[in-house]
Structure formats: structure tokens, C-alpha cells
CSV table of C-alpha atoms in Angstrom, one decimal:
chain,number,residue,atom,x,y,z
Y,1,UNK,CA,1.5,-25.1,-41.7
Y,2,UNK,CA,3.8,-23.9,-44.4
Y,3,UNK,CA,3.5,-23.4,-48.1
Y,4,UNK,CA,6.4,-23.8,-50.6
Y,5,UNK,CA,6.8,-20.5,-52.3
Y,6,UNK,CA,8.6,-22.0,-55.3
Y,7,UNK,CA,5.6,-24.1,-56.3
Y,8,UNK,CA,3.2,-21.3,-55.4
Y,9,UNK,CA,5.0,-18.7,-57.6
Y,10,UNK,CA,5.7,-20.9,-60.5
Y,11,UNK,CA,2.4,-22.7,-60.7
Y,12,UNK,CA,-0.2,-20.2,-59.5
Y,13,UNK,CA,1.1,-16.7,-60.2
Y,14,UNK,CA,-0.9,-16.4,-63.4
Y,15,UNK,CA,-4.0,-16.7,-61.2
Y,16,UNK,CA,-2.9,-14.6,-58.2
Y,17,UNK,CA,-2.6,-11.0,-59.1
Y,18,UNK,CA,-2.2,-10.0,-55.4
Y,19,UNK,CA,-1.2,-12.7,-52.9
Y,20,UNK,CA,-0.9,-10.1,-50.2
Y,21,UNK,CA,-2.3,-11.6,-46.9
Y,22,UNK,CA,-3.8,-14.8,-46.0
Y,23,UNK,CA,-4.0,-15.2,-42.2
Y,24,UNK,CA,-2.3,-14.2,-39.0
Y,25,UNK,CA,-2.7,-12.0,-35.9
Y,26,UNK,CA,-2.6,-8.4,-34.7
Y,27,UNK,CA,0.5,-7.1,-32.9
Y,28,UNK,CA,0.8,-8.5,-29.4
Y,29,UNK,CA,1.0,-5.8,-26.8
Y,30,UNK,CA,4.4,-5.2,-25.2
Y,31,UNK,CA,6.4,-7.2,-27.8
Y,32,UNK,CA,10.1,-6.7,-27.7
Y,33,UNK,CA,11.2,-3.4,-29.3
Y,34,UNK,CA,14.4,-5.0,-30.5
Y,35,UNK,CA,12.5,-6.4,-33.5
Y,36,UNK,CA,13.0,-4.2,-36.6
Y,37,UNK,CA,9.8,-3.4,-38.6
Y,38,UNK,CA,9.9,-1.9,-42.0
Y,39,UNK,CA,7.5,-1.6,-44.8
Y,40,UNK,CA,8.7,-3.5,-47.8
Y,41,UNK,CA,7.6,-4.3,-51.3
Y,42,UNK,CA,8.8,-7.6,-52.5
Y,43,UNK,CA,10.4,-7.6,-55.9
Y,44,UNK,CA,7.9,-8.5,-58.6
Y,45,UNK,CA,8.8,-11.9,-59.9
Y,46,UNK,CA,7.8,-13.8,-63.1
Y,47,UNK,CA,5.0,-15.1,-61.0
Y,48,UNK,CA,3.2,-11.8,-61.5
Y,49,UNK,CA,2.0,-11.1,-57.9
Y,50,UNK,CA,4.0,-8.5,-56.1
Y,51,UNK,CA,3.0,-8.1,-52.5
Y,52,UNK,CA,3.4,-5.2,-50.0
Y,53,UNK,CA,4.2,-6.4,-46.6
Y,54,UNK,CA,6.1,-5.6,-43.4
Y,55,UNK,CA,9.5,-7.0,-42.8
Y,56,UNK,CA,9.9,-8.3,-39.2
Y,57,UNK,CA,13.0,-9.5,-37.5
Y,58,UNK,CA,12.9,-12.0,-34.6
Y,59,UNK,CA,15.6,-13.3,-32.4
Y,60,UNK,CA,15.9,-17.0,-31.6
Y,61,UNK,CA,13.0,-18.3,-29.6
Y,62,UNK,CA,11.0,-15.0,-30.0
Y,63,UNK,CA,7.3,-15.5,-30.6
Y,64,UNK,CA,5.8,-14.5,-33.9
Y,65,UNK,CA,2.2,-15.2,-32.9
Y,66,UNK,CA,0.6,-17.3,-30.2
Y,67,UNK,CA,-2.1,-20.0,-30.3
Y,68,UNK,CA,-5.4,-18.2,-29.7
Y,69,UNK,CA,-4.3,-14.9,-31.2
Y,70,UNK,CA,-6.8,-13.4,-33.7
Y,71,UNK,CA,-5.8,-14.4,-37.3
Y,72,UNK,CA,-5.4,-11.3,-39.4
Y,73,UNK,CA,-2.2,-11.9,-41.3
Y,74,UNK,CA,0.0,-14.6,-42.9
Y,75,UNK,CA,3.8,-14.7,-43.1
Y,76,UNK,CA,6.7,-15.8,-45.3
Y,77,UNK,CA,10.1,-16.7,-44.0
Y,78,UNK,CA,12.9,-14.9,-45.8
Y,79,UNK,CA,15.8,-16.0,-43.6
Y,80,UNK,CA,16.3,-18.3,-40.7
Y,81,UNK,CA,13.6,-20.7,-39.7
Y,82,UNK,CA,10.3,-20.7,-37.8
Y,83,UNK,CA,8.8,-23.6,-35.7
Y,84,UNK,CA,5.1,-24.2,-35.3
Y,85,UNK,CA,4.1,-25.7,-32.0
Y,86,UNK,CA,1.4,-26.4,-29.5
Y,87,UNK,CA,2.1,-25.4,-25.9
Y,88,UNK,CA,0.3,-27.3,-23.1
Y,89,UNK,CA,-0.6,-25.9,-19.7
Y,90,UNK,CA,1.7,-28.3,-17.9
Y,91,UNK,CA,4.7,-27.0,-19.9
Y,92,UNK,CA,4.9,-29.7,-22.5
Y,93,UNK,CA,5.5,-28.7,-26.1
Y,94,UNK,CA,4.8,-30.5,-29.4
Y,95,UNK,CA,6.5,-29.1,-32.5
Y,96,UNK,CA,4.1,-29.6,-35.4
Y,97,UNK,CA,6.5,-28.4,-38.1
Y,98,UNK,CA,9.2,-26.0,-39.4
Y,99,UNK,CA,9.2,-23.3,-42.0
Y,100,UNK,CA,12.2,-22.3,-44.0
Y,101,UNK,CA,13.1,-19.4,-46.4
Y,102,UNK,CA,10.5,-19.1,-49.2
Y,103,UNK,CA,7.7,-20.8,-47.2
Y,104,UNK,CA,4.5,-19.3,-46.0
Y,105,UNK,CA,3.0,-19.9,-42.5
Y,106,UNK,CA,0.0,-18.7,-40.5
Y,107,UNK,CA,-2.6,-20.7,-42.5
Y,108,UNK,CA,-3.6,-23.0,-39.7
Y,109,UNK,CA,-6.4,-21.5,-37.6
Y,110,UNK,CA,-9.6,-22.4,-35.7
Y,111,UNK,CA,-12.4,-20.1,-36.3
Y,112,UNK,CA,-10.8,-16.7,-36.3
Y,113,UNK,CA,-7.8,-17.6,-34.2
Y,114,UNK,CA,-4.5,-19.3,-34.7
Y,115,UNK,CA,-4.4,-23.0,-33.9
Y,116,UNK,CA,-0.6,-23.1,-33.3
Y,117,UNK,CA,2.2,-20.9,-31.9
Y,118,UNK,CA,4.9,-19.7,-34.2
Y,119,UNK,CA,8.4,-19.0,-32.9
Y,120,UNK,CA,11.7,-18.2,-34.4
Y,121,UNK,CA,13.9,-21.4,-34.3
Y,122,UNK,CA,16.9,-19.2,-35.1
Y,123,UNK,CA,17.4,-15.5,-35.8
Y,124,UNK,CA,14.9,-15.0,-38.6
Y,125,UNK,CA,13.3,-12.4,-40.9
Y,126,UNK,CA,9.7,-12.8,-42.0
Y,127,UNK,CA,7.4,-10.8,-44.2
Y,128,UNK,CA,3.9,-10.1,-42.8
Y,129,UNK,CA,1.0,-9.7,-45.2
Y,130,UNK,CA,-2.6,-8.8,-44.7
Y,131,UNK,CA,-5.6,-11.0,-45.2
Y,132,UNK,CA,-7.2,-9.2,-48.2
Y,133,UNK,CA,-5.6,-11.5,-50.8
Y,134,UNK,CA,-8.2,-14.1,-49.9
Y,135,UNK,CA,-10.7,-12.0,-51.8
Y,136,UNK,CA,-8.5,-12.4,-54.9
Y,137,UNK,CA,-8.3,-16.1,-54.4
Y,138,UNK,CA,-12.1,-16.4,-54.0
Y,139,UNK,CA,-12.5,-14.7,-57.4
Y,140,UNK,CA,-10.1,-16.9,-59.2
Y,141,UNK,CA,-11.1,-20.6,-59.7
Y,142,UNK,CA,-7.5,-21.4,-60.8
Y,143,UNK,CA,-6.1,-19.9,-57.7
Y,144,UNK,CA,-8.5,-21.7,-55.4
Y,145,UNK,CA,-7.6,-25.0,-57.1
Y,146,UNK,CA,-3.9,-24.5,-56.7
Y,147,UNK,CA,-4.3,-23.4,-53.1
Y,148,UNK,CA,-6.2,-26.5,-52.4
Y,149,UNK,CA,-3.4,-28.5,-54.0
Y,150,UNK,CA,-0.8,-26.8,-51.9
Y,151,UNK,CA,-2.8,-27.4,-48.7
Y,152,UNK,CA,-3.2,-31.0,-49.6
Y,153,UNK,CA,0.6,-31.2,-49.8
Y,154,UNK,CA,0.8,-29.8,-46.3
Y,155,UNK,CA,-1.8,-32.4,-45.2
Y,156,UNK,CA,0.4,-35.1,-46.6
Y,157,UNK,CA,3.4,-33.8,-44.5
Y,158,UNK,CA,1.2,-33.9,-41.4
Y,159,UNK,CA,0.1,-37.4,-42.1
Y,160,UNK,CA,3.6,-38.5,-42.6
Y,161,UNK,CA,4.5,-36.9,-39.3
Y,162,UNK,CA,1.7,-38.8,-37.5
Y,163,UNK,CA,2.9,-42.1,-39.0
Y,164,UNK,CA,6.5,-41.2,-37.9
Y,165,UNK,CA,5.3,-40.6,-34.3
Y,166,UNK,CA,3.1,-43.7,-34.2
Y,167,UNK,CA,5.0,-46.4,-36.1
Y,168,UNK,CA,8.7,-45.7,-36.4
Y,169,UNK,CA,11.5,-46.6,-34.0
Y,170,UNK,CA,13.8,-44.0,-32.5
Y,171,UNK,CA,16.5,-44.5,-35.1
Y,172,UNK,CA,13.9,-44.5,-37.9
Y,173,UNK,CA,12.5,-41.2,-36.7
Y,174,UNK,CA,15.8,-39.5,-36.5
Y,175,UNK,CA,17.0,-40.8,-39.9
Y,176,UNK,CA,13.6,-39.8,-41.5
Y,177,UNK,CA,13.9,-36.4,-40.0
Y,178,UNK,CA,17.4,-35.8,-41.5
Y,179,UNK,CA,16.2,-37.0,-44.9
Y,180,UNK,CA,13.2,-34.7,-44.6
Y,181,UNK,CA,15.5,-31.7,-43.8
Y,182,UNK,CA,17.7,-32.6,-46.8
Y,183,UNK,CA,14.6,-32.4,-49.0
Y,184,UNK,CA,13.1,-29.3,-47.4
Y,185,UNK,CA,16.4,-27.4,-47.8
Y,186,UNK,CA,16.3,-28.4,-51.5
Y,187,UNK,CA,19.8,-29.9,-51.2
Y,188,UNK,CA,21.0,-32.5,-53.7
Y,189,UNK,CA,20.7,-35.9,-52.1
Y,190,UNK,CA,24.2,-37.2,-52.1
Y,191,UNK,CA,27.1,-38.2,-49.8
Y,192,UNK,CA,28.8,-35.1,-48.5
Y,193,UNK,CA,25.6,-32.9,-48.5
Y,194,UNK,CA,25.8,-30.3,-45.7
Y,195,UNK,CA,22.7,-29.2,-43.9
Y,196,UNK,CA,22.2,-26.3,-41.6
Y,197,UNK,CA,19.4,-27.5,-39.3
Y,198,UNK,CA,18.6,-24.1,-37.9
Y,199,UNK,CA,16.8,-25.7,-34.9
Y,200,UNK,CA,18.3,-27.1,-31.8
Y,201,UNK,CA,18.2,-30.7,-30.4
Y,202,UNK,CA,15.3,-29.9,-28.2
Y,203,UNK,CA,13.3,-28.7,-31.2
Y,204,UNK,CA,14.1,-32.0,-33.0
Y,205,UNK,CA,13.1,-34.0,-29.9
Y,206,UNK,CA,9.8,-32.1,-29.5
Y,207,UNK,CA,9.0,-32.7,-33.2
Y,208,UNK,CA,9.8,-36.4,-33.0
Y,209,UNK,CA,8.2,-37.1,-29.7
Y,210,UNK,CA,11.4,-38.0,-28.0
Y,211,UNK,CA,13.6,-36.7,-25.2
Y,212,UNK,CA,16.6,-34.5,-26.0
Y,213,UNK,CA,18.8,-37.2,-24.4
Y,214,UNK,CA,17.5,-39.8,-26.9
Y,215,UNK,CA,18.0,-37.5,-29.9
Y,216,UNK,CA,21.6,-36.6,-28.8
Y,217,UNK,CA,22.4,-40.3,-28.2
Y,218,UNK,CA,20.9,-41.4,-31.6
Y,219,UNK,CA,22.8,-38.7,-33.5
Y,220,UNK,CA,26.0,-39.8,-31.7
Y,221,UNK,CA,25.3,-43.4,-32.7
Y,222,UNK,CA,24.9,-42.3,-36.4
Y,223,UNK,CA,28.1,-40.3,-36.2
Y,224,UNK,CA,30.0,-43.3,-34.8
Y,225,UNK,CA,28.6,-45.5,-37.5
Y,226,UNK,CA,29.8,-42.9,-40.1
Y,227,UNK,CA,26.4,-42.4,-41.5
Y,228,UNK,CA,26.6,-38.7,-40.7
Y,229,UNK,CA,29.2,-36.2,-39.5
Y,230,UNK,CA,28.5,-33.4,-37.0
Y,231,UNK,CA,31.0,-30.5,-37.6
Y,232,UNK,CA,28.9,-28.1,-35.4
Y,233,UNK,CA,25.9,-28.1,-33.1
Y,234,UNK,CA,23.5,-27.2,-35.9
Y,235,UNK,CA,25.4,-28.6,-38.9
Y,236,UNK,CA,25.0,-32.2,-40.3
Y,237,UNK,CA,26.9,-33.7,-43.1
Y,238,UNK,CA,25.5,-36.8,-44.8
Y,239,UNK,CA,28.4,-39.3,-45.0
Y,240,UNK,CA,26.4,-42.4,-46.2
Y,241,UNK,CA,23.1,-41.5,-47.8
Y,242,UNK,CA,22.3,-45.1,-48.7
Y,243,UNK,CA,22.7,-46.2,-45.0
Y,244,UNK,CA,20.6,-43.3,-43.8
Y,245,UNK,CA,17.8,-44.2,-46.2
Y,246,UNK,CA,18.0,-47.8,-45.1
Y,247,UNK,CA,17.7,-46.8,-41.4
Y,248,UNK,CA,14.7,-44.6,-42.2
Y,249,UNK,CA,13.0,-47.5,-44.0
Y,250,UNK,CA,13.7,-49.9,-41.1
Y,251,UNK,CA,16.1,-52.1,-43.1
Y,252,UNK,CA,19.0,-51.9,-40.6
């Protein structure tokens, strides 16, 4: 689950004197020592709630926290991207969502434990905050109301994901995913827009409930139809936005 920091900071800062830690997990024993860890105070913005956290660096595919870890922290992506997923005993994986710079994650839990696993989809830096800010939220009706609004937005994203998996064709899913990435990266929707997907084809496949071969074939089909261009393995250029939207809506 992710929270858009732009909306949080602009709409709720007056009610959040200290948004310093929602939910997460304690350090996993034996984690790679290559990750840098430094205490960091984020610059105080016009939102009015500076937060003291720990800056953590993760290499691609490195685990931030695991499903079942005790939830003691929450996180914010400052660079790169994080994927949230469910790992099954037989090796299967379902990607539930992605978090990009400026978005919080670590707010999905069951009891006192994380409900999902968080992994770096690319080399990433995240800020880790402690849980104590929940006390501030509980004391502020305005903050509670805004947090509920933000979580409802996340619920809407998950509902759309379920509809995508259950009702859309392969081409519709891939087209919808690209349009979603365009929106999530806050890029202007236009022909020529360039997206850095951060995640690989297997991540996309596990999010859309498809095989990697199907995703690669569909992207190649869109490229041949000149709906998109693919300059690099993780770069997509929207060549024909109208056609991409029509595909997502099932009109072609």
C-alpha cells in the first residue's frame, strides 16, 4: 500500500505536526551490510511536519521487509521504486503494487505483522520512520479524516487492480498498466511522453497476472503498431496516446 506524499503534505500538513512513523518492521537479522544507513532529518516543508528518519539504500531485488515481520515502522521512497508482493510457498509471486518517489508504504498489515513483502524493484533509497506518529494522528480529527481519505484512494487502486485481473484482456491489461504508470509518475499525458518503468518485465507480468512471455509479446505488438516505442529495457515512449487509451478501454 502506498500513499501519495504530494496530497498528504499539501492537504494534511496543518493537522500533522509530526508524521514520523506509521508502520513497519524491526531490522532483519543478517541483512546485507552493503546497505547504507544514516540518520536524516527531512527538510521542513510548507506542510509543517518535519520527520526524523533513517535513510536506507537497497540494491535491486533486495528485501525491505517480509510478509510476517512485526510492523514497527513505515517508509517513504525517495529514489527508485519498491514493489509490494505476496510470495507463496510453491514459489509463485503476485505483485500487489509499486511505490515511487514521494510515496509511503508499510501501511498494510495483519494484526501486528506486515501482510506483504516489500522489495526494491530497482536501486532505491527509502526513509524509515517510527510508529509514534500514530499518536499524533489519533489526537487530530482532521488528520484522521485525511488519512482515511488517502487510504480510500489506495483501496480504489486495489479495486481497479482486481477488475483488471478479472475482466480485462491481455492487451487491455498491458495498455492500462502503461497508462497507470504515466499517471503515477505524474507525467503529462501526451504523445512523446517518456516513462522510466523502474521495474522489469517479470514484475509487470506478476502484477498483471500474466507470463513474462505474454508481456514481452504484447509490448512488441504495441511497438510494431507504433502505439509505443521502446528505446531501452525499462524505458517506454508513448507514441500514440489515443490508440493506447482505446486499447485500455477495449475499443480496438
